[in-house]
PDB file of C-alpha atoms in Angstrom:
ATOM      1  CA  TYR A   1      71.041 172.244 -78.741  1.00 34.00           C
ATOM      2  CA  LYS A   2      70.023 173.866 -75.453  1.00 40.00           C
ATOM      3  CA  PRO A   3      72.293 173.192 -72.462  1.00 42.00           C
ATOM      4  CA  TYR A   4      69.432 173.664 -70.004  1.00 45.00           C
ATOM      5  CA  ILE A   5      65.779 172.761 -69.987  1.00 44.00           C
ATOM      6  CA  THR A   6      63.448 174.968 -67.996  1.00 47.00           C
ATOM      7  CA  ILE A   7      60.756 173.056 -66.170  1.00 44.00           C
ATOM      8  CA  GLU A   8      57.842 174.919 -64.644  1.00 44.00           C
ATOM      9  CA  LYS A   9      55.274 173.736 -62.136  1.00 41.00           C
ATOM     10  CA  MET A  10      52.145 172.598 -63.911  1.00 46.00           C
ATOM     11  CA  ALA A  11      49.710 175.503 -63.784  1.00 46.00           C
ATOM     12  CA  GLY A  12      45.953 175.436 -63.987  1.00 49.00           C
ATOM     13  CA  GLU A  13      45.230 173.222 -61.000  1.00 51.00           C
ATOM     14  CA  THR A  14      44.604 175.232 -57.877  1.00 49.00           C
ATOM     15  CA  PHE A  15      43.001 174.216 -54.648  1.00 48.00           C
ATOM     16  CA  GLU A  16      41.178 176.414 -52.207  1.00 53.00           C
ATOM     17  CA  GLY A  17      43.611 177.984 -49.784  1.00 53.00           C
ATOM     18  CA  GLU A  18      46.618 177.029 -51.915  1.00 53.00           C
ATOM     19  CA  VAL A  19      49.286 179.651 -52.368  1.00 53.00           C
ATOM     20  CA  VAL A  20      50.077 179.724 -56.078  1.00 53.00           C
ATOM     21  CA  ARG A  21      53.629 180.581 -57.027  1.00 56.00           C
ATOM     22  CA  GLU A  22      55.522 180.450 -60.256  1.00 59.00           C
ATOM     23  CA  ILE A  23      58.460 178.065 -60.164  1.00 61.00           C
ATOM     24  CA  HIS A  24      61.371 178.074 -62.581  1.00 67.00           C
ATOM     25  CA  LEU A  25      63.978 175.371 -62.144  1.00 73.00           C
ATOM     26  CA  LYS A  26      66.793 174.954 -64.617  1.00 80.00           C
ATOM     27  CA  ILE A  27      67.333 171.231 -64.781  1.00 80.00           C
ATOM     28  CA  ASP A  28      70.638 170.609 -66.539  1.00 82.00           C
ATOM     29  CA  THR A  29      70.503 167.919 -69.221  1.00 86.00           C
ATOM     30  CA  ARG A  30      73.478 166.287 -67.469  1.00 90.00           C
ATOM     31  CA  TYR A  31      70.923 165.051 -64.904  1.00 93.00           C
ATOM     32  CA  ALA A  32      70.021 162.411 -67.510  1.00 93.00           C
ATOM     33  CA  THR A  33      73.531 160.946 -67.117  1.00 93.00           C
ATOM     34  CA  ILE A  34      72.796 160.002 -63.506  1.00 95.00           C
ATOM     35  CA  LEU A  35      70.872 156.761 -63.777  1.00 95.00           C
ATOM     36  CA  ILE A  36      68.413 155.387 -61.235  1.00 95.00           C
ATOM     37  CA  THR A  37      68.871 151.702 -60.467  1.00 94.00           C
ATOM     38  CA  PRO A  38      65.461 150.062 -60.129  1.00 93.00           C
ATOM     39  CA  LYS A  39      64.879 147.487 -57.419  1.00 91.00           C
ATOM     40  CA  PRO A  40      64.008 143.968 -58.645  1.00 90.00           C
ATOM     41  CA  ASP A  41      60.251 144.607 -58.411  1.00 89.00           C
ATOM     42  CA  GLU A  42      60.612 147.898 -60.350  1.00 91.00           C
ATOM     43  CA  ILE A  43      62.567 146.652 -63.380  1.00 90.00           C
ATOM     44  CA  ASN A  44      59.504 146.231 -65.629  1.00 93.00           C
ATOM     45  CA  ASP A  45      57.682 149.307 -64.281  1.00 93.00           C
ATOM     46  CA  THR A  46      57.318 151.669 -67.252  1.00 92.00           C
ATOM     47  CA  ASN A  47      56.496 154.562 -64.896  1.00 90.00           C
ATOM     48  CA  MET A  48      59.796 154.238 -63.011  1.00 94.00           C
ATOM     49  CA  PRO A  49      62.059 157.246 -63.717  1.00 95.00           C
ATOM     50  CA  ARG A  50      65.282 156.049 -65.347  1.00 95.00           C
ATOM     51  CA  ASN A  51      67.466 159.063 -64.455  1.00 95.00           C
ATOM     52  CA  LEU A  52      67.485 162.208 -62.287  1.00 95.00           C
ATOM     53  CA  HIS A  53      66.130 164.344 -65.133  1.00 94.00           C
ATOM     54  CA  ASN A  54      63.036 162.097 -65.201  1.00 94.00           C
ATOM     55  CA  ALA A  55      62.865 162.241 -61.382  1.00 95.00           C
ATOM     56  CA  ALA A  56      62.839 166.062 -61.332  1.00 93.00           C
ATOM     57  CA  GLU A  57      60.088 166.077 -63.964  1.00 91.00           C
ATOM     58  CA  LEU A  58      58.061 163.543 -61.966  1.00 92.00           C
ATOM     59  CA  PHE A  59      58.321 165.578 -58.761  1.00 93.00           C
ATOM     60  CA  LEU A  60      57.171 168.729 -60.577  1.00 89.00           C
ATOM     61  CA  ARG A  61      54.271 166.973 -62.297  1.00 89.00           C
ATOM     62  CA  ALA A  62      53.179 165.598 -58.928  1.00 91.00           C
ATOM     63  CA  GLY A  63      53.368 169.095 -57.374  1.00 89.00           C
ATOM     64  CA  LEU A  64      56.319 168.131 -55.148  1.00 92.00           C
ATOM     65  CA  VAL A  65      58.254 171.306 -55.870  1.00 91.00           C
ATOM     66  CA  GLU A  66      60.455 171.122 -52.764  1.00 93.00           C
ATOM     67  CA  ASN A  67      61.529 167.598 -53.765  1.00 94.00           C
ATOM     68  CA  ALA A  68      62.464 168.803 -57.269  1.00 93.00           C
ATOM     69  CA  GLN A  69      64.408 171.704 -55.754  1.00 93.00           C
ATOM     70  CA  ARG A  70      66.283 169.295 -53.462  1.00 94.00           C
ATOM     71  CA  VAL A  71      67.165 167.075 -56.462  1.00 95.00           C
ATOM     72  CA  LYS A  72      68.551 170.174 -58.162  1.00 94.00           C
ATOM     73  CA  GLU A  73      70.510 171.427 -55.136  1.00 94.00           C
ATOM     74  CA  THR A  74      72.134 168.094 -54.309  1.00 95.00           C
ATOM     75  CA  THR A  75      72.906 167.196 -57.928  1.00 95.00           C
ATOM     76  CA  ASP A  76      74.321 170.637 -58.719  1.00 94.00           C
ATOM     77  CA  ALA A  77      76.598 170.247 -55.684  1.00 93.00           C
ATOM     78  CA  LEU A  78      77.863 166.939 -57.143  1.00 93.00           C
ATOM     79  CA  PHE A  79      78.556 168.553 -60.523  1.00 93.00           C
ATOM     80  CA  ASP A  80      80.355 171.462 -58.811  1.00 92.00           C
ATOM     81  CA  ILE A  81      82.652 169.078 -56.951  1.00 91.00           C
ATOM     82  CA  TYR A  82      83.482 167.129 -60.137  1.00 90.00           C
ATOM     83  CA  ALA A  83      84.107 170.400 -62.006  1.00 90.00           C
ATOM     84  CA  ASN A  84      86.910 171.172 -59.518  1.00 88.00           C
ATOM     85  CA  ASN A  85      88.722 167.848 -60.193  1.00 84.00           C
ATOM     86  CA  PRO A  86      88.564 166.429 -56.652  1.00 81.00           C
ATOM     87  CA  ASP A  87      91.423 164.276 -55.438  1.00 80.00           C
ATOM     88  CA  GLY A  88      88.978 162.001 -53.605  1.00 71.00           C
ATOM     89  CA  LYS A  89      90.675 162.525 -50.256  1.00 74.00           C
ATOM     90  CA  THR A  90      90.302 166.166 -49.258  1.00 76.00           C
ATOM     91  CA  ASN A  91      87.082 167.008 -47.415  1.00 80.00           C
ATOM     92  CA  VAL A  92      84.794 164.707 -49.420  1.00 84.00           C
ATOM     93  CA  ARG A  93      82.721 161.578 -48.889  1.00 86.00           C
ATOM     94  CA  ILE A  94      82.545 159.044 -51.711  1.00 88.00           C
ATOM     95  CA  GLY A  95      80.261 156.059 -52.293  1.00 89.00           C
ATOM     96  CA  ASN A  96      77.010 154.830 -53.834  1.00 90.00           C
ATOM     97  CA  GLY A  97      74.529 157.682 -54.088  1.00 93.00           C
ATOM     98  CA  CYS A  98      70.787 157.273 -53.591  1.00 95.00           C
ATOM     99  CA  VAL A  99      67.656 159.196 -54.515  1.00 96.00           C
ATOM    100  CA  CYS A 100      64.867 159.451 -51.948  1.00 96.00           C
ATOM    101  CA  TRP A 101      61.317 159.552 -53.287  1.00 96.00           C
ATOM    102  CA  SER A 102      59.975 160.903 -49.989  1.00 95.00           C
ATOM    103  CA  CYS A 103      62.041 164.117 -49.856  1.00 96.00           C
ATOM    104  CA  GLY A 104      63.981 164.336 -53.148  1.00 95.00           C
ATOM    105  CA  HIS A 105      67.410 164.170 -51.523  1.00 96.00           C
ATOM    106  CA  CYS A 106      70.196 162.751 -53.684  1.00 96.00           C
ATOM    107  CA  GLY A 107      73.388 161.731 -51.943  1.00 94.00           C
ATOM    108  CA  LEU A 108      75.077 159.192 -49.749  1.00 92.00           C
ATOM    109  CA  PRO A 109      72.953 157.255 -47.266  1.00 90.00           C
ATOM    110  CA  LYS A 110      72.769 158.481 -43.684  1.00 83.00           C
ATOM    111  CA  ASP A 111      75.520 157.334 -41.319  1.00 70.00           C
ATOM    112  CA  SER A 112      77.212 155.379 -44.072  1.00 59.00           C
ATOM    113  CA  PRO A 113      80.819 156.320 -44.802  1.00 52.00           C
ATOM    114  CA  ASN A 114      80.939 154.387 -48.084  1.00 50.00           C
ATOM    115  CA  GLY A 115      77.335 154.737 -49.244  1.00 48.00           C
ATOM    116  CA  GLU A 116      76.262 151.164 -48.553  1.00 49.00           C
ATOM    117  CA  TYR A 117      73.647 150.199 -46.026  1.00 47.00           C
ATOM    118  CA  THR A 118      72.872 146.618 -45.100  1.00 45.00           C
ATOM    119  CA  ASN A 119      69.223 146.293 -44.182  1.00 43.00           C
ATOM    120  CA  SER A 120      68.802 143.361 -41.837  1.00 39.00           C
ATOM    121  CA  ASN A 121      65.067 143.311 -42.629  1.00 37.00           C
ATOM    122  CA  VAL A 122      65.766 142.266 -46.217  1.00 37.00           C
ATOM    123  CA  VAL A 123      66.873 138.659 -46.253  1.00 33.00           C
ATOM    124  CA  ALA A 124      67.461 136.597 -49.365  1.00 37.00           C
ATOM    125  CA  ASP A 125      68.670 133.034 -48.960  1.00 35.00           C
ATOM    126  CA  LYS A 126      69.444 133.830 -45.317  1.00 34.00           C
ATOM    127  CA  LYS A 127      71.988 136.451 -46.377  1.00 40.00           C
ATOM    128  CA  LYS A 128      71.803 140.148 -45.709  1.00 40.00           C
ATOM    129  CA  SER A 129      71.089 142.041 -48.904  1.00 48.00           C
ATOM    130  CA  LYS A 130      72.607 145.420 -49.665  1.00 70.00           C
ATOM    131  CA  VAL A 131      69.786 147.831 -50.299  1.00 76.00           C
ATOM    132  CA  PRO A 132      69.875 151.592 -50.746  1.00 83.00           C
ATOM    133  CA  GLY A 133      69.217 153.907 -47.853  1.00 78.00           C
ATOM    134  CA  PRO A 134      68.463 155.217 -45.399  1.00 91.00           C
ATOM    135  CA  CYS A 135      68.096 158.662 -46.957  1.00 92.00           C
ATOM    136  CA  GLY A 136      70.791 161.091 -45.862  1.00 89.00           C
ATOM    137  CA  GLN A 137      68.175 163.823 -45.397  1.00 90.00           C
ATOM    138  CA  CYS A 138      65.004 162.298 -43.937  1.00 92.00           C
ATOM    139  CA  GLY A 139      66.036 158.742 -42.998  1.00 90.00           C
ATOM    140  CA  GLU A 140      63.546 157.004 -45.327  1.00 92.00           C
ATOM    141  CA  VAL A 141      64.521 153.351 -45.900  1.00 90.00           C
ATOM    142  CA  ASP A 142      61.936 151.963 -48.332  1.00 90.00           C
ATOM    143  CA  GLN A 143      61.372 154.676 -50.954  1.00 93.00           C
ATOM    144  CA  VAL A 144      65.041 154.945 -51.979  1.00 94.00           C
ATOM    145  CA  ASN A 145      66.959 153.813 -55.087  1.00 95.00           C
ATOM    146  CA  TYR A 146      70.656 153.670 -55.897  1.00 94.00           C
ATOM    147  CA  LEU A 147      72.112 156.137 -58.406  1.00 94.00           C
ATOM    148  CA  VAL A 148      74.818 155.513 -61.004  1.00 93.00           C
ATOM    149  CA  VAL A 149      76.788 158.593 -62.076  1.00 93.00           C
ATOM    150  CA  THR A 150      77.981 158.140 -65.663  1.00 91.00           C
ATOM    151  CA  ARG A 151      80.027 160.073 -68.186  1.00 86.00           C
ATOM    152  CA  LYS A 152      81.389 159.413 -71.643  1.00 79.00           C
ATOM    153  CA  ASP A 153      84.820 157.830 -71.549  1.00 72.00           C
ATOM    154  CA  GLU A 154      87.165 160.692 -72.442  1.00 69.00           C
ATOM    155  CA  PHE A 155      90.117 158.458 -73.336  1.00 69.00           C
ATOM    156  CA  THR A 156      88.566 156.027 -75.793  1.00 66.00           C
ATOM    157  CA  LYS A 157      85.611 158.264 -76.772  1.00 69.00           C
ATOM    158  CA  LYS A 158      83.588 155.040 -76.690  1.00 72.00           C
ATOM    159  CA  GLY A 159      81.372 153.751 -73.970  1.00 78.00           C
ATOM    160  CA  VAL A 160      80.561 155.141 -70.576  1.00 82.00           C
ATOM    161  CA  THR A 161      82.499 155.334 -67.311  1.00 85.00           C
ATOM    162  CA  ASN A 162      80.744 154.965 -63.952  1.00 88.00           C
ATOM    163  CA  LEU A 163      81.750 157.432 -61.253  1.00 90.00           C
ATOM    164  CA  PRO A 164      81.033 157.394 -57.523  1.00 91.00           C
ATOM    165  CA  TRP A 165      78.715 159.866 -55.820  1.00 92.00           C
ATOM    166  CA  ILE A 166      80.882 162.491 -54.159  1.00 91.00           C
ATOM    167  CA  GLU A 167      79.796 165.115 -51.663  1.00 90.00           C
ATOM    168  CA  THR A 168      81.091 167.480 -49.037  1.00 86.00           C
ATOM    169  CA  PRO A 169      80.578 166.039 -45.555  1.00 81.00           C
ATOM    170  CA  PRO A 170      78.143 167.865 -43.288  1.00 75.00           C
ATOM    171  CA  LEU A 171      79.631 170.183 -40.690  1.00 73.00           C
ATOM    172  CA  SER A 172      80.101 168.859 -37.171  1.00 77.00           C
ATOM    173  CA  GLU A 173      78.353 170.677 -34.318  1.00 83.00           C
ATOM    174  CA  GLU A 174      81.627 172.404 -33.436  1.00 86.00           C
ATOM    175  CA  GLU A 175      82.193 173.466 -37.060  1.00 81.00           C
ATOM    176  CA  LYS A 176      78.628 174.801 -37.257  1.00 80.00           C
ATOM    177  CA  LYS A 177      79.187 176.841 -34.095  1.00 86.00           C
ATOM    178  CA  LYS A 178      82.468 178.290 -35.441  1.00 86.00           C
ATOM    179  CA  LYS A 179      80.835 179.160 -38.760  1.00 81.00           C
ATOM    180  CA  LYS A 180      77.951 180.882 -36.996  1.00 84.00           C
ATOM    181  CA  GLU A 181      80.418 182.890 -34.873  1.00 86.00           C
ATOM    182  CA  ARG A 182      82.411 183.922 -37.993  1.00 84.00           C
ATOM    183  CA  ILE A 183      79.229 185.106 -39.726  1.00 81.00           C
ATOM    184  CA  LYS A 184      78.149 187.028 -36.631  1.00 82.00           C
ATOM    185  CA  ALA A 185      81.600 188.675 -36.348  1.00 81.00           C
ATOM    186  CA  LEU A 186      81.529 189.580 -40.036  1.00 78.00           C
ATOM    187  CA  LYS A 187      78.064 191.147 -39.671  1.00 75.00           C
ATOM    188  CA  ILE A 188      79.240 193.193 -36.683  1.00 74.00           C
ATOM    189  CA  GLN A 189      82.300 194.262 -38.643  1.00 72.00           C
ATOM    190  CA  LEU A 190      80.320 195.261 -41.758  1.00 70.00           C
ATOM    191  CA  LEU A 191      77.339 196.866 -39.982  1.00 66.00           C
ATOM    192  CA  PRO A 192      78.977 200.299 -39.378  1.00 66.00           C
ATOM    193  CA  GLN A 193      80.142 200.421 -42.993  1.00 63.00           C
ATOM    194  CA  TRP A 194      76.673 199.508 -44.269  1.00 55.00           C
ATOM    195  CA  GLU A 195      74.984 202.112 -42.003  1.00 61.00           C
ATOM    196  CA  SER A 196      77.357 204.877 -43.182  1.00 61.00           C
ATOM    197  CA  ASN A 197      76.509 204.053 -46.812  1.00 62.00           C
ATOM    198  CA  MET A 198      72.793 204.392 -46.036  1.00 59.00           C
ATOM    199  CA  VAL A 199      73.133 208.008 -44.819  1.00 55.00           C
TER     200      VAL A 199
END
């Protein structure tokens, strides 16, 4: 049993002017526990990825390395938060996660506190239908699917428990400014020490 699977960009195909680089992404097998919910017209599509592990593989096979890296970054952040036993109230956003096929972002939809977005363009029986999106990264509304985070039920050791997507909220403009100032002050503070070590 290997806890990680290393996926590399498919080599051999190069195009004139293309910068070839070797890519190593460790895609944790836990990515397979985050299921992708197909839309009604995708249910019978055998090419539809069924989980985030499949999605990362698809992006790499298609040469969309940045998308695969974004899947990894956003999903690893989710696993890190769950590893710290979050209380669900302190500095987190919780809801229905989505995967974006345009940019690879996995997370809560943009401007949606609870992860649900009602698209007024999708009407079924004159009712608004809840559809995934828009993407929290690029704003894509059509090429997005819901995610279901699952884990084995630790109490009964049978079955699976569904968990919400959980993420750290983005910094406000004021918080970004304060962070930038702290980093700048730290650099100024450490610069003399660094320069004396170089002599």
